[in-house]
Amino acid sequence: MSVLVNKDSKVIVQGFTGSEGTFHAGQMIDYGTNVVGGVTPGKGGQEHLGKPVFNTVADAVSKAGADTSIIFVPPAFAADAIMEAADAGIKVIICITEGIPTADMVKVKAYIDAKDCILVGPNCPGVITPDEAKVGIMPGFIFKKGRVGIVSKSGTLTYEAADQVVKQGYGITTAIGIGGDPIIGTTTKEAVELLMNDDETEAIVMIGEIGGQLEADAAKWIKADGNRKPVVGFIAGQTAPAGRTMGHAGAIVGGADDTAQAKMAILRANGIHVVDSPAKIGEMIATVLKK
């Protein structure tokens, strides 16, 4: 059982014929992902990378049976692309686009809450289930199949954590890059919950950063759920000054609870195995799985 994406996912690429869409769709196809086509308005009926191009997501759903979408659409049009996918019946929508206006995401969040779909992102590296499907921009060769799930706000730290877990001999079930914007589709808690309920996942790496309450909410849920599986946590931004945005639009310390130190204390209080450095994630996973 995999989380969000697997070998049976029928993936389309919105923004298929643009430079970003072309490059990453090619990488996804090379990885073995079941890409069934792409969407570029006005180019329907053409072929690109050996796959059909559709004018709309609805066409891709009706003609190719698409159920998963990855979005490489410029920020000004990305919100509409997400809502179009949700409207067409896509079940898993993964938005890579960075720089979508927060006001647009407020509308998107309200819109998709009424739909039967899951949004991952925006401004995220995507989702990968090793050896089955790579729906995103992560370097596939780092990820090997195993029994550790990853949830991360940071793309780079997703790859770093996966590399360490693999080097410890454990491998990954599914890695979910949720993105670091102020408003995102899938929260840390929701992603952790998916992995907690996955039969193949035996431990979880949860990577957060300064700003917001997502990690605290997840930690409290993990404890309330009975700490069923060991969770290794890391919070990035330990030296960030208050009031300064660091890397992601959502990574800004607004109050005392937003600092890395405060979040780490909350995680520890809820039974999570917190590491002070990302370099120790792999070692800690090895420790908790050997217990």
Short mmCIF file of N, CA and C in Angstrom, two decimals, residues 60-148:
data_model
loop_
_atom_site.label_atom_id
_atom_site.label_comp_id
_atom_site.label_asym_id
_atom_site.label_seq_id
_atom_site.Cartn_x
_atom_site.Cartn_y
_atom_site.Cartn_z
N ALA A 60 -8.37 15.46 -20.47
CA ALA A 60 -7.38 14.45 -20.04
C ALA A 60 -8.02 13.39 -19.16
N VAL A 61 -8.99 13.80 -18.35
CA VAL A 61 -9.70 12.84 -17.49
C VAL A 61 -10.58 11.92 -18.33
N SER A 62 -11.34 12.52 -19.28
CA SER A 62 -12.28 11.71 -20.05
C SER A 62 -11.59 10.82 -21.09
N LYS A 63 -10.48 11.31 -21.66
CA LYS A 63 -9.83 10.57 -22.75
C LYS A 63 -8.67 9.68 -22.29
N ALA A 64 -8.00 10.08 -21.21
CA ALA A 64 -6.84 9.30 -20.76
C ALA A 64 -7.02 8.71 -19.37
N GLY A 65 -8.16 9.00 -18.73
CA GLY A 65 -8.43 8.45 -17.41
C GLY A 65 -7.57 9.02 -16.30
N ALA A 66 -7.05 10.25 -16.51
CA ALA A 66 -6.14 10.85 -15.53
C ALA A 66 -6.78 10.97 -14.16
N ASP A 67 -5.99 10.65 -13.11
CA ASP A 67 -6.49 10.82 -11.74
C ASP A 67 -5.52 11.61 -10.86
N THR A 68 -4.35 11.92 -11.41
CA THR A 68 -3.31 12.66 -10.68
C THR A 68 -2.75 13.74 -11.59
N SER A 69 -2.52 14.93 -11.03
CA SER A 69 -1.98 16.01 -11.85
C SER A 69 -0.79 16.67 -11.16
N ILE A 70 0.20 17.06 -11.95
CA ILE A 70 1.30 17.87 -11.44
C ILE A 70 1.30 19.17 -12.22
N ILE A 71 1.45 20.28 -11.50
CA ILE A 71 1.25 21.61 -12.10
C ILE A 71 2.56 22.39 -12.20
N PHE A 72 2.92 22.72 -13.44
CA PHE A 72 4.05 23.61 -13.73
C PHE A 72 3.51 24.81 -14.50
N VAL A 73 2.66 25.57 -13.87
CA VAL A 73 2.00 26.71 -14.51
C VAL A 73 2.50 27.99 -13.83
N PRO A 74 2.76 29.06 -14.58
CA PRO A 74 3.26 30.31 -13.96
C PRO A 74 2.36 30.79 -12.82
N PRO A 75 2.93 31.49 -11.83
CA PRO A 75 2.20 31.86 -10.62
C PRO A 75 0.85 32.56 -10.86
N ALA A 76 0.79 33.41 -11.86
CA ALA A 76 -0.45 34.17 -12.10
C ALA A 76 -1.62 33.28 -12.51
N PHE A 77 -1.32 32.12 -13.08
CA PHE A 77 -2.37 31.24 -13.59
C PHE A 77 -2.49 29.92 -12.81
N ALA A 78 -1.61 29.74 -11.82
CA ALA A 78 -1.54 28.45 -11.12
C ALA A 78 -2.78 28.16 -10.29
N ALA A 79 -3.35 29.18 -9.66
CA ALA A 79 -4.55 28.96 -8.84
C ALA A 79 -5.69 28.43 -9.71
N ASP A 80 -5.87 29.03 -10.88
CA ASP A 80 -6.90 28.55 -11.81
C ASP A 80 -6.62 27.11 -12.24
N ALA A 81 -5.34 26.79 -12.43
CA ALA A 81 -4.96 25.43 -12.85
C ALA A 81 -5.33 24.42 -11.76
N ILE A 82 -5.10 24.78 -10.49
CA ILE A 82 -5.46 23.88 -9.38
C ILE A 82 -6.97 23.66 -9.36
N MET A 83 -7.71 24.76 -9.46
CA MET A 83 -9.18 24.65 -9.39
C MET A 83 -9.75 23.90 -10.60
N GLU A 84 -9.11 24.08 -11.76
CA GLU A 84 -9.54 23.34 -12.95
C GLU A 84 -9.37 21.83 -12.74
N ALA A 85 -8.23 21.47 -12.15
CA ALA A 85 -7.96 20.04 -11.90
C ALA A 85 -8.98 19.47 -10.91
N ALA A 86 -9.26 20.22 -9.85
CA ALA A 86 -10.24 19.77 -8.85
C ALA A 86 -11.62 19.62 -9.48
N ASP A 87 -11.97 20.58 -10.33
CA ASP A 87 -13.27 20.59 -11.00
C ASP A 87 -13.44 19.40 -11.93
N ALA A 88 -12.32 18.99 -12.54
CA ALA A 88 -12.37 17.90 -13.53
C ALA A 88 -12.38 16.52 -12.88
N GLY A 89 -12.22 16.47 -11.56
CA GLY A 89 -12.28 15.18 -10.86
C GLY A 89 -10.93 14.55 -10.57
N ILE A 90 -9.84 15.31 -10.74
CA ILE A 90 -8.51 14.79 -10.37
C ILE A 90 -8.47 14.57 -8.85
N LYS A 91 -7.95 13.43 -8.42
CA LYS A 91 -7.97 13.08 -7.00
C LYS A 91 -6.75 13.60 -6.23
N VAL A 92 -5.58 13.57 -6.88
CA VAL A 92 -4.35 14.06 -6.25
C VAL A 92 -3.75 15.15 -7.13
N ILE A 93 -3.67 16.36 -6.59
CA ILE A 93 -3.16 17.52 -7.33
C ILE A 93 -1.87 17.96 -6.65
N ILE A 94 -0.79 17.97 -7.40
CA ILE A 94 0.51 18.34 -6.84
C ILE A 94 0.99 19.60 -7.55
N CYS A 95 1.10 20.70 -6.81
CA CYS A 95 1.46 21.98 -7.42
C CYS A 95 2.89 22.37 -7.06
N ILE A 96 3.75 22.42 -8.07
CA ILE A 96 5.16 22.75 -7.88
C ILE A 96 5.40 24.26 -7.87
N THR A 97 4.52 25.00 -8.54
CA THR A 97 4.69 26.44 -8.76
C THR A 97 5.02 27.21 -7.49
N GLU A 98 6.05 28.06 -7.58
CA GLU A 98 6.46 28.94 -6.49
C GLU A 98 5.96 30.35 -6.78
N GLY A 99 5.60 31.08 -5.72
CA GLY A 99 5.25 32.49 -5.89
C GLY A 99 3.79 32.75 -6.19
N ILE A 100 2.90 31.79 -5.92
CA ILE A 100 1.46 32.04 -6.09
C ILE A 100 1.03 33.05 -5.02
N PRO A 101 0.33 34.14 -5.40
CA PRO A 101 -0.11 35.12 -4.40
C PRO A 101 -0.96 34.46 -3.31
N THR A 102 -0.71 34.87 -2.06
CA THR A 102 -1.44 34.28 -0.93
C THR A 102 -2.95 34.46 -1.09
N ALA A 103 -3.37 35.62 -1.61
CA ALA A 103 -4.81 35.86 -1.82
C ALA A 103 -5.41 34.82 -2.77
N ASP A 104 -4.64 34.41 -3.76
CA ASP A 104 -5.12 33.36 -4.68
C ASP A 104 -5.28 32.03 -3.96
N MET A 105 -4.33 31.74 -3.07
CA MET A 105 -4.39 30.45 -2.36
C MET A 105 -5.52 30.40 -1.34
N VAL A 106 -5.92 31.57 -0.82
CA VAL A 106 -7.09 31.62 0.07
C VAL A 106 -8.32 31.11 -0.69
N LYS A 107 -8.48 31.58 -1.93
CA LYS A 107 -9.61 31.16 -2.76
C LYS A 107 -9.51 29.67 -3.10
N VAL A 108 -8.31 29.23 -3.47
CA VAL A 108 -8.09 27.83 -3.83
C VAL A 108 -8.44 26.91 -2.66
N LYS A 109 -7.96 27.26 -1.47
CA LYS A 109 -8.18 26.42 -0.29
C LYS A 109 -9.68 26.26 -0.03
N ALA A 110 -10.42 27.37 -0.11
CA ALA A 110 -11.87 27.31 0.11
C ALA A 110 -12.55 26.47 -0.97
N TYR A 111 -12.05 26.58 -2.18
CA TYR A 111 -12.64 25.86 -3.32
C TYR A 111 -12.43 24.36 -3.21
N ILE A 112 -11.19 23.96 -2.94
CA ILE A 112 -10.90 22.51 -2.93
C ILE A 112 -11.42 21.81 -1.68
N ASP A 113 -11.66 22.57 -0.62
CA ASP A 113 -12.21 21.96 0.60
C ASP A 113 -13.58 21.33 0.32
N ALA A 114 -14.26 21.84 -0.70
CA ALA A 114 -15.59 21.31 -1.05
C ALA A 114 -15.50 20.20 -2.11
N LYS A 115 -14.29 19.87 -2.52
CA LYS A 115 -14.10 18.85 -3.58
C LYS A 115 -13.47 17.59 -3.00
N ASP A 116 -13.64 16.49 -3.71
CA ASP A 116 -13.07 15.22 -3.28
C ASP A 116 -11.67 15.05 -3.88
N CYS A 117 -10.73 15.81 -3.32
CA CYS A 117 -9.35 15.73 -3.85
C CYS A 117 -8.37 16.13 -2.76
N ILE A 118 -7.11 15.81 -3.02
CA ILE A 118 -6.01 16.21 -2.12
C ILE A 118 -5.07 17.10 -2.91
N LEU A 119 -4.75 18.26 -2.34
CA LEU A 119 -3.75 19.15 -2.93
C LEU A 119 -2.47 19.07 -2.12
N VAL A 120 -1.35 18.84 -2.80
CA VAL A 120 -0.03 18.90 -2.17
C VAL A 120 0.68 20.12 -2.75
N GLY A 121 1.18 20.98 -1.88
CA GLY A 121 1.81 22.22 -2.32
C GLY A 121 0.86 23.39 -2.14
N PRO A 122 1.15 24.50 -2.78
CA PRO A 122 2.16 24.74 -3.83
C PRO A 122 3.58 24.93 -3.26
N ASN A 123 4.48 25.32 -4.18
CA ASN A 123 5.89 25.58 -3.85
C ASN A 123 6.47 24.37 -3.12
N CYS A 124 6.32 23.20 -3.75
CA CYS A 124 6.79 21.96 -3.12
C CYS A 124 7.55 21.11 -4.15
N PRO A 125 8.31 20.13 -3.66
CA PRO A 125 9.05 19.27 -4.59
C PRO A 125 8.24 18.08 -5.10
N GLY A 126 7.03 17.87 -4.54
CA GLY A 126 6.17 16.79 -5.01
C GLY A 126 6.17 15.58 -4.09
N VAL A 127 5.77 14.45 -4.68
CA VAL A 127 5.61 13.20 -3.93
C VAL A 127 6.30 12.08 -4.71
N ILE A 128 6.99 11.20 -3.99
CA ILE A 128 7.62 10.05 -4.66
C ILE A 128 7.38 8.78 -3.85
N THR A 129 6.94 7.74 -4.52
CA THR A 129 6.90 6.38 -3.98
C THR A 129 7.96 5.61 -4.77
N PRO A 130 9.11 5.35 -4.16
CA PRO A 130 10.24 4.78 -4.90
C PRO A 130 9.89 3.53 -5.71
N ASP A 131 10.46 3.47 -6.91
CA ASP A 131 10.29 2.37 -7.86
C ASP A 131 8.87 2.28 -8.42
N GLU A 132 8.00 3.24 -8.08
CA GLU A 132 6.63 3.22 -8.60
C GLU A 132 6.28 4.51 -9.33
N ALA A 133 6.37 5.63 -8.63
CA ALA A 133 5.97 6.90 -9.25
C ALA A 133 6.72 8.07 -8.61
N LYS A 134 7.23 8.92 -9.47
CA LYS A 134 7.84 10.18 -9.05
C LYS A 134 7.00 11.29 -9.66
N VAL A 135 6.23 11.98 -8.82
CA VAL A 135 5.39 13.05 -9.30
C VAL A 135 5.90 14.34 -8.68
N GLY A 136 6.96 14.86 -9.29
CA GLY A 136 7.62 16.02 -8.72
C GLY A 136 8.98 16.25 -9.34
N ILE A 137 9.80 17.01 -8.61
CA ILE A 137 11.09 17.46 -9.16
C ILE A 137 12.27 16.87 -8.39
N MET A 138 12.00 15.92 -7.51
CA MET A 138 13.09 15.35 -6.71
C MET A 138 13.98 14.43 -7.55
N PRO A 139 15.26 14.34 -7.19
CA PRO A 139 16.17 13.42 -7.91
C PRO A 139 15.86 11.97 -7.54
N GLY A 140 15.28 11.23 -8.47
CA GLY A 140 14.78 9.90 -8.18
C GLY A 140 15.82 8.91 -7.70
N PHE A 141 17.06 9.07 -8.16
CA PHE A 141 18.09 8.06 -7.85
C PHE A 141 18.41 7.99 -6.36
N ILE A 142 18.11 9.04 -5.60
CA ILE A 142 18.40 9.06 -4.16
C ILE A 142 17.45 8.13 -3.40
N PHE A 143 16.24 7.97 -3.92
CA PHE A 143 15.17 7.27 -3.19
C PHE A 143 15.17 5.78 -3.52
N LYS A 144 15.29 4.96 -2.46
CA LYS A 144 15.19 3.51 -2.61
C LYS A 144 14.00 3.03 -1.78
N LYS A 145 13.36 1.97 -2.23
CA LYS A 145 12.16 1.47 -1.55
C LYS A 145 12.51 0.96 -0.16
N GLY A 146 11.65 1.21 0.79
CA GLY A 146 11.91 0.77 2.16
C GLY A 146 10.71 0.97 3.05
N ARG A 147 10.97 1.29 4.32
CA ARG A 147 9.85 1.33 5.28
C ARG A 147 9.76 2.61 6.10
N VAL A 148 10.40 3.69 5.62
CA VAL A 148 10.35 4.97 6.33
C VAL A 148 9.65 6.01 5.47
#
